[in-house]
Short mmCIF file of C-alpha atoms in Angstrom, two decimals:
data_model
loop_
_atom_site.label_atom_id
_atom_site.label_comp_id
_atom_site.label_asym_id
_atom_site.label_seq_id
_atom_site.Cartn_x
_atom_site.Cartn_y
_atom_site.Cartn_z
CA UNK A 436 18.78 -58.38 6.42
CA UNK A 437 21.28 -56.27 4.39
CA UNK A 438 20.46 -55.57 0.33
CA UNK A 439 23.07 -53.58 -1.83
CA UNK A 440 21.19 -51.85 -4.03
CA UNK A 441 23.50 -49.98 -6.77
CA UNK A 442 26.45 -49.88 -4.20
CA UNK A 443 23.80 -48.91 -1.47
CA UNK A 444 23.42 -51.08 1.11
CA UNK A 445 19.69 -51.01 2.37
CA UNK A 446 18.47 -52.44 5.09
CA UNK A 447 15.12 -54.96 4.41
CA UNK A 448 12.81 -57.65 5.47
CA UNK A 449 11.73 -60.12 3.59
CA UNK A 450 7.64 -61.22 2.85
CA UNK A 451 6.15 -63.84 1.14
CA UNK A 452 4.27 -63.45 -1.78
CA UNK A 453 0.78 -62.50 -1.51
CA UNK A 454 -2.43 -61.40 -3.41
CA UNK A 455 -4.65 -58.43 -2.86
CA UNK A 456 -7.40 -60.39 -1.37
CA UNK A 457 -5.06 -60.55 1.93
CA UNK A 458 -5.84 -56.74 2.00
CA UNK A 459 -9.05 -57.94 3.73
CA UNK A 460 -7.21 -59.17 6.56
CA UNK A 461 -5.81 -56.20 7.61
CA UNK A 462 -6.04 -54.83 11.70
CA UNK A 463 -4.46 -51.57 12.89
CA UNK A 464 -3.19 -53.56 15.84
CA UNK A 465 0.30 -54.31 16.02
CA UNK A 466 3.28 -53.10 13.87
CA UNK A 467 6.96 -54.26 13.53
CA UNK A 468 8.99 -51.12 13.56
CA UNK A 469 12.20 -52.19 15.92
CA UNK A 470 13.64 -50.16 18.95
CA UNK A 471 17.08 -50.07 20.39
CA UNK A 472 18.01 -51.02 23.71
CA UNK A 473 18.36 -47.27 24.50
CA UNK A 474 14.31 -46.13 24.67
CA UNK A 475 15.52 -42.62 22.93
CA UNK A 476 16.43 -44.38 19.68
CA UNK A 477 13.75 -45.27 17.03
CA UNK A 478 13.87 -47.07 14.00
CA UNK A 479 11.76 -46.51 11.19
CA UNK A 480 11.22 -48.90 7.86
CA UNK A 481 10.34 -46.74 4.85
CA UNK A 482 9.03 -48.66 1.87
CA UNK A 483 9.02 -46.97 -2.09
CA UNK A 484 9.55 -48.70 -5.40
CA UNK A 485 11.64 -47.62 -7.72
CA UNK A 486 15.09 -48.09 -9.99
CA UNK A 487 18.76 -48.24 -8.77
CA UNK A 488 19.14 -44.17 -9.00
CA UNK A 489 15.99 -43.61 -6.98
CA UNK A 490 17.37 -45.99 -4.24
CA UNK A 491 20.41 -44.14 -4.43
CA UNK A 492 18.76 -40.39 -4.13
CA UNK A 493 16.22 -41.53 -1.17
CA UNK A 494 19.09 -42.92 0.51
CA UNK A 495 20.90 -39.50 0.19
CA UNK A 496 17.83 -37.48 1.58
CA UNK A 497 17.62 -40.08 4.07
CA UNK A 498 21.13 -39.48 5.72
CA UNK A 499 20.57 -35.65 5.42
CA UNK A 500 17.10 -36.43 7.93
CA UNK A 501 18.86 -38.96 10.44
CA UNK A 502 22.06 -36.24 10.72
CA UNK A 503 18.96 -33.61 11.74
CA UNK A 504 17.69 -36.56 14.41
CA UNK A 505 20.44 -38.79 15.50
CA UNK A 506 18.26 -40.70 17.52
CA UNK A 507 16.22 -41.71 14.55
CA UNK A 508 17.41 -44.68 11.88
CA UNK A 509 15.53 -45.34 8.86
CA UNK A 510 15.63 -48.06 6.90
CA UNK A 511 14.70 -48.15 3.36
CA UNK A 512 13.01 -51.17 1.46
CA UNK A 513 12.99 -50.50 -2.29
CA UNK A 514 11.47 -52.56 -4.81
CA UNK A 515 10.70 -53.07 -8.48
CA UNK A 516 7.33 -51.54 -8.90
CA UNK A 517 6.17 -55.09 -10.44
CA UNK A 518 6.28 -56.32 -7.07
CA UNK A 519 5.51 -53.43 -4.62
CA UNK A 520 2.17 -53.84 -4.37
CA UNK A 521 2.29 -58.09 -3.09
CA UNK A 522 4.95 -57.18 -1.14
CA UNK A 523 3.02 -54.54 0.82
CA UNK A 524 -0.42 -56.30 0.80
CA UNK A 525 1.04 -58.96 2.57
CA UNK A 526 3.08 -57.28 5.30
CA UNK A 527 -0.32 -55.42 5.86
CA UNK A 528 -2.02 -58.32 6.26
CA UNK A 529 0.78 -60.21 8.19
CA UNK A 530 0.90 -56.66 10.37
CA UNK A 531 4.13 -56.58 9.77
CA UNK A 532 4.10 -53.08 7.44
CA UNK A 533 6.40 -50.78 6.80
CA UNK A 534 6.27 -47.28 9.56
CA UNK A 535 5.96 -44.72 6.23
CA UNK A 536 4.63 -46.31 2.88
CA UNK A 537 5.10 -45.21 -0.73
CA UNK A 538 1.07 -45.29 -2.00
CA UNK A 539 -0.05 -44.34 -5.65
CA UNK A 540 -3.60 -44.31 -7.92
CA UNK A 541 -6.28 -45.40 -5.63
CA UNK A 542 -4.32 -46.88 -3.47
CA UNK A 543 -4.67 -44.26 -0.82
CA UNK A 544 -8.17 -44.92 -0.61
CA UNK A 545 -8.05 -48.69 -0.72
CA UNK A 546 -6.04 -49.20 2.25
CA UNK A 547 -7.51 -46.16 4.38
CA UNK A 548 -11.13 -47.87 3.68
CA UNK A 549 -9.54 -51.00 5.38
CA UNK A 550 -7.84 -49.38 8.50
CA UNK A 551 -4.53 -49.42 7.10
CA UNK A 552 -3.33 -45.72 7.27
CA UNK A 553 -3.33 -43.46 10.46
CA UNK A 554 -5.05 -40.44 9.79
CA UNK A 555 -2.98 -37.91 9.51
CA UNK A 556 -4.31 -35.02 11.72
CA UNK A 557 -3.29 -36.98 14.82
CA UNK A 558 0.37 -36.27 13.64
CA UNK A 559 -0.36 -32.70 12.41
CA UNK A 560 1.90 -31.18 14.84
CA UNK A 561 5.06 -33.10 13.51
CA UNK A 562 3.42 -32.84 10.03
CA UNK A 563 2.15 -29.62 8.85
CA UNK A 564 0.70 -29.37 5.27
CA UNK A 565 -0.02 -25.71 5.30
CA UNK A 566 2.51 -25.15 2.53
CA UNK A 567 1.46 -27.95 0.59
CA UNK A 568 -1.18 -27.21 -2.60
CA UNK A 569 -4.82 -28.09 -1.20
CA UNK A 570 -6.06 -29.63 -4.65
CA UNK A 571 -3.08 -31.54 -4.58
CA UNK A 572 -3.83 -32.82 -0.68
CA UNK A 573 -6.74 -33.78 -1.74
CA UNK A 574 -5.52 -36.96 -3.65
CA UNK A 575 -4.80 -38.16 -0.02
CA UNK A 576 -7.67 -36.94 1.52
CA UNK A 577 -11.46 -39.02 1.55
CA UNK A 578 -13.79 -40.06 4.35
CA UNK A 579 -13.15 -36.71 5.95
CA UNK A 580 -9.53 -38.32 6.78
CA UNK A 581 -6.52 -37.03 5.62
CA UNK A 582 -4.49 -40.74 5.12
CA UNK A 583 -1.54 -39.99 2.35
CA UNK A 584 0.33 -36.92 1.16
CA UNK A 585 1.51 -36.33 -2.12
CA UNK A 586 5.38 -36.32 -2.76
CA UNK A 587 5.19 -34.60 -5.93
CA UNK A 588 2.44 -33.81 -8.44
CA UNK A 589 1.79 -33.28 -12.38
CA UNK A 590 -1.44 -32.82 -14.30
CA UNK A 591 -3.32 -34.19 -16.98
CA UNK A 592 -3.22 -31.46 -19.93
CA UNK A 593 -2.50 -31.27 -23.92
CA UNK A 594 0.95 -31.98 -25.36
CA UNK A 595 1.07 -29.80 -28.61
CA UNK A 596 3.76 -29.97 -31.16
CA UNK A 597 4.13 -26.01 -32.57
CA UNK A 598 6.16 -27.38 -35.45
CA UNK A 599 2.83 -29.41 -36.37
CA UNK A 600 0.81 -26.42 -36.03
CA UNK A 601 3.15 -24.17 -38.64
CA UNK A 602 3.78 -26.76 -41.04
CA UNK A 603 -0.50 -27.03 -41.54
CA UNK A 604 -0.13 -22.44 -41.33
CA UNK A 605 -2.48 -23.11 -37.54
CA UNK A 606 -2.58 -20.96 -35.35
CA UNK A 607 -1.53 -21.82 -31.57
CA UNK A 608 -4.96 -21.69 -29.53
CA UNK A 609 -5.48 -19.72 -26.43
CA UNK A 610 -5.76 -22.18 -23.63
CA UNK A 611 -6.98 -19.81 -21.30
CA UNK A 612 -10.22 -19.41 -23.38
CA UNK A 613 -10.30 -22.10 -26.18
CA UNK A 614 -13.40 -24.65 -25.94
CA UNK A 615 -13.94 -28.35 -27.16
CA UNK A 616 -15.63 -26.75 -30.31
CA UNK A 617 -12.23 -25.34 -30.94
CA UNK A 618 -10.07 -27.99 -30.26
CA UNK A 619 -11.95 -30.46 -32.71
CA UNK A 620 -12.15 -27.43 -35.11
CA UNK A 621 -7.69 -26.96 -34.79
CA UNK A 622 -7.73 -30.82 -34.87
CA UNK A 623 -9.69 -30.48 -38.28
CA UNK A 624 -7.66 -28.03 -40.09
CA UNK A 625 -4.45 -29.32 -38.68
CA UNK A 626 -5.33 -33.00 -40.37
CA UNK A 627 -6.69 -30.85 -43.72
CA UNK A 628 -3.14 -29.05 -44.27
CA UNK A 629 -0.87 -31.53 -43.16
CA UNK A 630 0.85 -34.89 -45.07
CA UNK A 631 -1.22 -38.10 -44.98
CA UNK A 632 -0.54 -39.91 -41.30
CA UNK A 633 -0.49 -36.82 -39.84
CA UNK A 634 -3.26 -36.00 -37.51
CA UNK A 635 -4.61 -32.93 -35.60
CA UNK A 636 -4.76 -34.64 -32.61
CA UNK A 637 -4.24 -38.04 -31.57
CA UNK A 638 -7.94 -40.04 -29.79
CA UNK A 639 -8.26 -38.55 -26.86
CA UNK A 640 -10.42 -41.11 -25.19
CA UNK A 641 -9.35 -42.38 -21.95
CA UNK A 642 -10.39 -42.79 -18.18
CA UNK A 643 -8.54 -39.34 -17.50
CA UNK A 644 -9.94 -37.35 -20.38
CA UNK A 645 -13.63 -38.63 -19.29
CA UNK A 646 -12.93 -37.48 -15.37
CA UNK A 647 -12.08 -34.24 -16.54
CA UNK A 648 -15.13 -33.79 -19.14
CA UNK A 649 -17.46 -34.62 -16.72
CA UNK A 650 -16.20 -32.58 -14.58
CA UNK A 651 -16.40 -29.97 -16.62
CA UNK A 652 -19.84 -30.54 -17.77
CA UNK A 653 -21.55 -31.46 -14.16
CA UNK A 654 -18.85 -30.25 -11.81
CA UNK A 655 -18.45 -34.46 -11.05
CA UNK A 656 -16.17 -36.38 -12.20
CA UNK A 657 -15.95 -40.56 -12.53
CA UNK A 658 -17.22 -41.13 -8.60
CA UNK A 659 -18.74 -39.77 -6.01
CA UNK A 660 -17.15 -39.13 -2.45
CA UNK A 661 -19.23 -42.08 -0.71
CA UNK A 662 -17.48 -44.26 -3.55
CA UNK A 663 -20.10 -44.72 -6.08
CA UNK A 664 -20.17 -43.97 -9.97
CA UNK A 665 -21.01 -39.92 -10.90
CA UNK A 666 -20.74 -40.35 -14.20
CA UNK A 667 -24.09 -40.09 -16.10
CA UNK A 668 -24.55 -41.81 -19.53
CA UNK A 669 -25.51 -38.49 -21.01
CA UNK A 670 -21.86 -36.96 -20.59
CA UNK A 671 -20.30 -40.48 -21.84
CA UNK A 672 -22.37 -40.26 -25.01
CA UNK A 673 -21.62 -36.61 -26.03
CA UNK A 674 -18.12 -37.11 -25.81
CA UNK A 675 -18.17 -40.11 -27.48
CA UNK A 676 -20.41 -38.59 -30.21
CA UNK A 677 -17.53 -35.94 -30.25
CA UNK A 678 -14.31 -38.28 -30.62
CA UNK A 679 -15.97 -40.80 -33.43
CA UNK A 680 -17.24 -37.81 -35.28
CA UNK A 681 -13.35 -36.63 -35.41
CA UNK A 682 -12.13 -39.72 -36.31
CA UNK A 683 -14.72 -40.35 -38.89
CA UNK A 684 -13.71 -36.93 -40.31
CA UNK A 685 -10.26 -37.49 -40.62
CA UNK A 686 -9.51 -35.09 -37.38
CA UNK A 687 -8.19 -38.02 -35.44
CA UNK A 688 -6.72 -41.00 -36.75
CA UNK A 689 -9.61 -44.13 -38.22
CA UNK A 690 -10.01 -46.78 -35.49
CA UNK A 691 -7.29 -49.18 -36.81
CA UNK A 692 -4.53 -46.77 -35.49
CA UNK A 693 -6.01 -45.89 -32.42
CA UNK A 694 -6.85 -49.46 -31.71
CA UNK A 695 -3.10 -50.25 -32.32
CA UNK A 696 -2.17 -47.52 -29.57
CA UNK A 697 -4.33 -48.91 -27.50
CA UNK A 698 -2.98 -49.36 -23.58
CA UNK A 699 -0.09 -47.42 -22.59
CA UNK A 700 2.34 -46.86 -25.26
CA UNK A 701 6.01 -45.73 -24.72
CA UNK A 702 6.30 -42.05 -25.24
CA UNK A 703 7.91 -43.52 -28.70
CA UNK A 704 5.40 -45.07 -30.12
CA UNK A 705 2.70 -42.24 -29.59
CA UNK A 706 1.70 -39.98 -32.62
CA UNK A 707 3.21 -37.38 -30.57
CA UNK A 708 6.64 -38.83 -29.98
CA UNK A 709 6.88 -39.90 -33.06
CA UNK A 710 5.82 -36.21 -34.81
CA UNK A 711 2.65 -37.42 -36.05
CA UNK A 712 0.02 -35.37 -33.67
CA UNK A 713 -0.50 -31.77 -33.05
CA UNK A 714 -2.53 -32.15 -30.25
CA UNK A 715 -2.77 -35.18 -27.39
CA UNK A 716 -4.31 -35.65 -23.95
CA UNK A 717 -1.15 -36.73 -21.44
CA UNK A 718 0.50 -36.11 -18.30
CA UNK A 719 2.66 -32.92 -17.86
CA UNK A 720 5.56 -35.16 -16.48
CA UNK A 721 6.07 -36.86 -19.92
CA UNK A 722 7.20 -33.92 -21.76
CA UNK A 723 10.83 -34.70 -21.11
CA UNK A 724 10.24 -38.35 -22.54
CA UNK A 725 7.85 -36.98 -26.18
CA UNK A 726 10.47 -34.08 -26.49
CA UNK A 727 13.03 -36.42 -26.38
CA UNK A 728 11.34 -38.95 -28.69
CA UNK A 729 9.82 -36.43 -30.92
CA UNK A 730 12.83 -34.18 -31.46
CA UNK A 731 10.32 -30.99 -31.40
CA UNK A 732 9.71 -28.27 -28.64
CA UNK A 733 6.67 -29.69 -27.66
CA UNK A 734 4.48 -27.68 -25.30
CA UNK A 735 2.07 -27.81 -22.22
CA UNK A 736 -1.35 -26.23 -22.48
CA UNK A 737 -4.38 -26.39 -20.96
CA UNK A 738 -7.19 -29.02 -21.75
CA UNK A 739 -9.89 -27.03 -23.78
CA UNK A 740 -13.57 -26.12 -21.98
CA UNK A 741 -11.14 -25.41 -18.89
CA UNK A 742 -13.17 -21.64 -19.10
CA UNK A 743 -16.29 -22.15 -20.53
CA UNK A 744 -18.03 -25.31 -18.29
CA UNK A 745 -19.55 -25.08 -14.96
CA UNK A 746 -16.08 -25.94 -13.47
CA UNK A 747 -12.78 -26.99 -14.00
CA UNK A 748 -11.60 -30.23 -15.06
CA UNK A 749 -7.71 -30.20 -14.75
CA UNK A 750 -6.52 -31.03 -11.41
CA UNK A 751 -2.88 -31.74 -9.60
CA UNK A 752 -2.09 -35.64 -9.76
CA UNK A 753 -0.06 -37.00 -6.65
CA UNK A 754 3.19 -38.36 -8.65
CA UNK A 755 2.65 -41.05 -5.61
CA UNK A 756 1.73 -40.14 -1.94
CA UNK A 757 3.32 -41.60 1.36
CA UNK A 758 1.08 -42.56 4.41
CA UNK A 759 1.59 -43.96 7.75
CA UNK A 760 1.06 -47.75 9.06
CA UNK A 761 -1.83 -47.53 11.34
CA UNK A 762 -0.13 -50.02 12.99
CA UNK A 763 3.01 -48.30 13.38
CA UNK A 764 5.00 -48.06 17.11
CA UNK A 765 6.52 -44.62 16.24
CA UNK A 766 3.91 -42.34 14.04
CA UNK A 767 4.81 -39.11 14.98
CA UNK A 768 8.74 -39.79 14.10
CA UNK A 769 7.21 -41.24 10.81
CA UNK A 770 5.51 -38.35 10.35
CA UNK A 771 8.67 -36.38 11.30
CA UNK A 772 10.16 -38.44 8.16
CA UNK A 773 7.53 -37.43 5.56
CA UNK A 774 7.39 -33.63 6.86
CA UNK A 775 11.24 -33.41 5.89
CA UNK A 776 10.62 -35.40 2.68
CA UNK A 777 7.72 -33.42 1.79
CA UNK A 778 8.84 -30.07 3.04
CA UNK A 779 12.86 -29.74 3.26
CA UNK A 780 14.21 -28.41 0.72
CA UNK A 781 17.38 -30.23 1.69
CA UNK A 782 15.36 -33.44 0.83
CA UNK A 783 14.12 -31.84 -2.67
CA UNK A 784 17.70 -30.92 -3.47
CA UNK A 785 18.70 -34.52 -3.58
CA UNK A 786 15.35 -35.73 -5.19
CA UNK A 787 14.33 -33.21 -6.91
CA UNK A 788 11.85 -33.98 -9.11
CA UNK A 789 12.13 -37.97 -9.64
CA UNK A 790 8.41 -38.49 -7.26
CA UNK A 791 6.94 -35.43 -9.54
CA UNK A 792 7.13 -31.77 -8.97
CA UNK A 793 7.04 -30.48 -5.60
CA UNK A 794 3.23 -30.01 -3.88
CA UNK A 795 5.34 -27.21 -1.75
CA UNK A 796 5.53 -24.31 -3.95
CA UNK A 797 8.50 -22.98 -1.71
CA UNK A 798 10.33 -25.54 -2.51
CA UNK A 799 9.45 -26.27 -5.73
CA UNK A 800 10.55 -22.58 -6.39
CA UNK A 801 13.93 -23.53 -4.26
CA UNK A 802 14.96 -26.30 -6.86
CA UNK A 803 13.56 -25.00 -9.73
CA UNK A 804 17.07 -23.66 -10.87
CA UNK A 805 18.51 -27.19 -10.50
CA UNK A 806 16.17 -28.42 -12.97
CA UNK A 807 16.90 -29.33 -16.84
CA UNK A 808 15.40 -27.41 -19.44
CA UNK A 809 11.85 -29.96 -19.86
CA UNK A 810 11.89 -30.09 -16.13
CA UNK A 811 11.63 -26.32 -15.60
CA UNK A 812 8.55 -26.23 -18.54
CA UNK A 813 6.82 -28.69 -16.70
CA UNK A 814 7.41 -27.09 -12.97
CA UNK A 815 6.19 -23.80 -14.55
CA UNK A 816 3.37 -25.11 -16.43
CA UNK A 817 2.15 -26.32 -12.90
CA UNK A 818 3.08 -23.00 -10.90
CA UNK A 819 0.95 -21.36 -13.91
CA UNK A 820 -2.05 -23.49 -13.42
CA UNK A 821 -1.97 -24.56 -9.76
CA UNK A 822 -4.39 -21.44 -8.62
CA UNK A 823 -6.71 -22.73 -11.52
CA UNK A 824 -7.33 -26.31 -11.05
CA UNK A 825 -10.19 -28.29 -9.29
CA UNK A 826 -9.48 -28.65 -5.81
CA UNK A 827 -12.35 -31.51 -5.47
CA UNK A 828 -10.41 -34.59 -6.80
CA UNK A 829 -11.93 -37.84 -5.74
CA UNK A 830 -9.94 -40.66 -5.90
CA UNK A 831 -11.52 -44.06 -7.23
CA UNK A 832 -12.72 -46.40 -4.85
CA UNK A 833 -11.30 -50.32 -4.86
CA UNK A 834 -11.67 -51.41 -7.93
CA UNK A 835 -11.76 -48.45 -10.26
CA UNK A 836 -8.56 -49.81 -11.86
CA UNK A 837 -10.62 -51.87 -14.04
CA UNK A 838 -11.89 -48.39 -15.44
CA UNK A 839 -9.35 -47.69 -17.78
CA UNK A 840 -9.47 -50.56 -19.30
CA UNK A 841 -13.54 -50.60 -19.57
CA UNK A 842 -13.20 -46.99 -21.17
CA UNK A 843 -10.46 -48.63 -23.67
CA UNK A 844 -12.23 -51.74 -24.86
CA UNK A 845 -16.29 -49.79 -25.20
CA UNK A 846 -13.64 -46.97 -27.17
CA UNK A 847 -13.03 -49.72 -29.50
CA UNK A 848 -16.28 -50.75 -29.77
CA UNK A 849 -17.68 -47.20 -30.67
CA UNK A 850 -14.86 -45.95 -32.82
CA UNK A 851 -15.26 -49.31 -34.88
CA UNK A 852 -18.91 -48.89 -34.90
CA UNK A 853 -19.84 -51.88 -33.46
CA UNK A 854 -21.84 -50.56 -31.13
CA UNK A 855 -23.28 -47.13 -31.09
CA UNK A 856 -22.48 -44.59 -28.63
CA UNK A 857 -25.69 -44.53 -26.52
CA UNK A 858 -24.96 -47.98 -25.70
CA UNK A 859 -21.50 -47.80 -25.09
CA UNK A 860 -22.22 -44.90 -22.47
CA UNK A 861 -24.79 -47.08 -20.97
CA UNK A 862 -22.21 -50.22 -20.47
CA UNK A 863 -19.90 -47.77 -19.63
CA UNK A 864 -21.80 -46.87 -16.08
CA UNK A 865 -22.90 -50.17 -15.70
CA UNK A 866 -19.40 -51.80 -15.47
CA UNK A 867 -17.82 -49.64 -13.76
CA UNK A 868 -20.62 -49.97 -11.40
CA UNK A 869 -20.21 -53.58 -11.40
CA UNK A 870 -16.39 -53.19 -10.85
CA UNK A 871 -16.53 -51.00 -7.83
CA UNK A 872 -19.30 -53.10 -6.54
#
């Protein structure tokens, strides 16, 4: 069925609605990928989400693969992200999915658990990951099974706003060395010397700050590999002792403004966008969105304790990953598909760095010229840290979604003080125990 998507007409099928619960229907058997009369052609469907210019750019990498391999046509199936996700749990379940799907978060792990994805090493001749960052694989990679690889990365690190910093006569810290005793010390004098509103750093509770913490403190982060919960209460109530101690002091902002931020503002509305933070916990790839916002040459730095715990706590994010239907007729052409996505700096030159920064560092370093000025900060940023990071990311298991918002609503609780903080790290383990159970 033909779609024109922003002048581009893209081939796709149409699904019924469907919930996630249909997930448990899935079977490896089958597959729906079509082939011509001729038994040399193949046709692939390739399924990503995404806006009207992504459509556009994938389509353009795609022509530059099928004019390598004429005898291969690929069809694309965009969608609004709103609707990926019910869209592909029910072709899964229907077998009817996509050859090469567009996976992000824990997804990865959700549908390899159920026998979605093909492992990966039974196409390693047509797809070779050798050049791609090993802590970066590892998003993909659980169950000793390598089932999605990353299309791009970024990391989790502090945004820091210089201008802040000289206004309140602070020094810039030394990420390679600074410590958590530091960075609520900075956070301190920053709020001291600055105008009333502005804070040294913004909260920086969240699921992501807590992965890396405890990794730092324990060298584990939320879960364990066979999927259960690694956090320990003990780690949950020191930093949480830490982060209402700041915003009792004036270091962070009081609980009402946190509270208000609560969720996932728009780079906008953040104390950092708006010039209102010198420090706060994000992801690398919105510095082009708070520089923009903010007006100020915000920078990238490393999270603090990154040199002084028993291992580090930063890691490379997957942007979003792409795996293979189990079910699919044609894996190692599928696989032929994500190697030149992945790999090609052809590919990168047309998508450059719209599914995060390239996990290839050869090709990162081939577009890297070709990037805008916050682009470039963030790709180096990465090249500077890559060597540094924790390779030993594991991703959530189903249902660790419901983490971030746990973490959120006991962050309330705490910083409110309705409830103190060894309780809150208690609940904390026990629900997301009782999520992931």
């Amino acid at each position: 069925m033909g779609h024109v998507w922003n002048g581009v007409v893209v081939r796709r099928r149409m699904a019924i609605g469907a919930t996630t619960a249909a997930l448990l229907a899935v079977s490896a058997c089958g597959g729906d990928s079509t082939q011509s009369g001729d038994d040399d052609q193949v046709t692939l469907r390739f399924s990503w989400w995404g806006n009207d210019d992504r459509a556009r750019i994938t389509e353009q990498a795609i022509d530059a693969f099928e004019a390598e391999h004429p005898n291969i046509t690929v069809e694309g199936e965009p969608l609004d992200f709103e609707g990926y996700f019910d869209r592909l749990a029910t072709s899964v379940a229907a077998r009817d999915a996509p050859d090469v799907i567009t996976l992000g978060g824990a997804y990865p792990r959700e549908y390899g658990d159920r026998g979605a994805l093909l492992d990966l090493s039974t196409v390693a001749e047509q797809l070779p990951t050798d050049g791609i960052d090993p802590a970066a694989l590892s998003n993909g990679f659980f169950s000793d099974v390598q089932y999605s690889i990353p299309t791009g990365v970024n990391t989790y690190c502090v945004v820091l706003n210089p201008e802040v910093f000289e206004a309140a006569g602070v020094p810039l810290p030394d990420d390679t060395t600074w410590t958590w005793d530091d960075f609520v010390d900075i956070a301190q004098q920053i709020s001291d010397n600055s105008p009333e509103g502005t804070f040294g750093a913004a909260d920086p509770t969240s699921a992501d700050t807590l992965d890396l913490y405890a990794r730092q403190q324990t060298d584990s982060g939320l879960y364990t590999e066979d999927g259960g919960v690694a956090l320990e209460p003990a780690t949950a109530e020191a930093w949480w002792a830490m982060t209402t101690a700041m915003s009792a002091s004036g270091a962070t902002p009081p609980a009402t403004i946190t509270a208000e931020l609560g969720g996932q503002p728009s780079p906008e509305q953040t104390l950092m966008g708006r010039g209102l933070a010198g420090m706060q916990f994000d992801w690398s790839n919105q510095l082009t969105a708070l520089r923009t916002a903010s007006g100020a040459p915000l920078e990238l730095m490393r999270a603090p304790g990154e040199s002084s715990g028993v291992a580090p706590g930063m890691w490379l994010q997957a942007s979003q990953s792409y795996g293979i239907y189990s079910g699919s007729e044609h894996p190692e052409e599928a696989a032929m598909l994500i190697d030149f996505l992945v790999n090609s700096e052809e590919a990168a030159s047309f998508i450059l760095a719209d599914r995060g920064l390239p996990a290839n560092a050869e090709v990162l370093e081939a577009i890297t010229p070709q990037l805008d000025e916050h682009t470039t900060a963030q790709a180096e940023f990465i090249a500077e840290i890559a060597g540094d990071v924790n390779p030993d990311l594991i991703i959530g298991p189903t249902g660790s979604t419901e983490t971030r918002s746990i973490v959120m609503r006991l962050n309330d609780e705490v910083l409110f003080d309705r409830m103190p903080v060894e309780q809150a790290a208690t609940s904390l383990v026990d629900q997301i125990e009782a999520a992931i159970g």
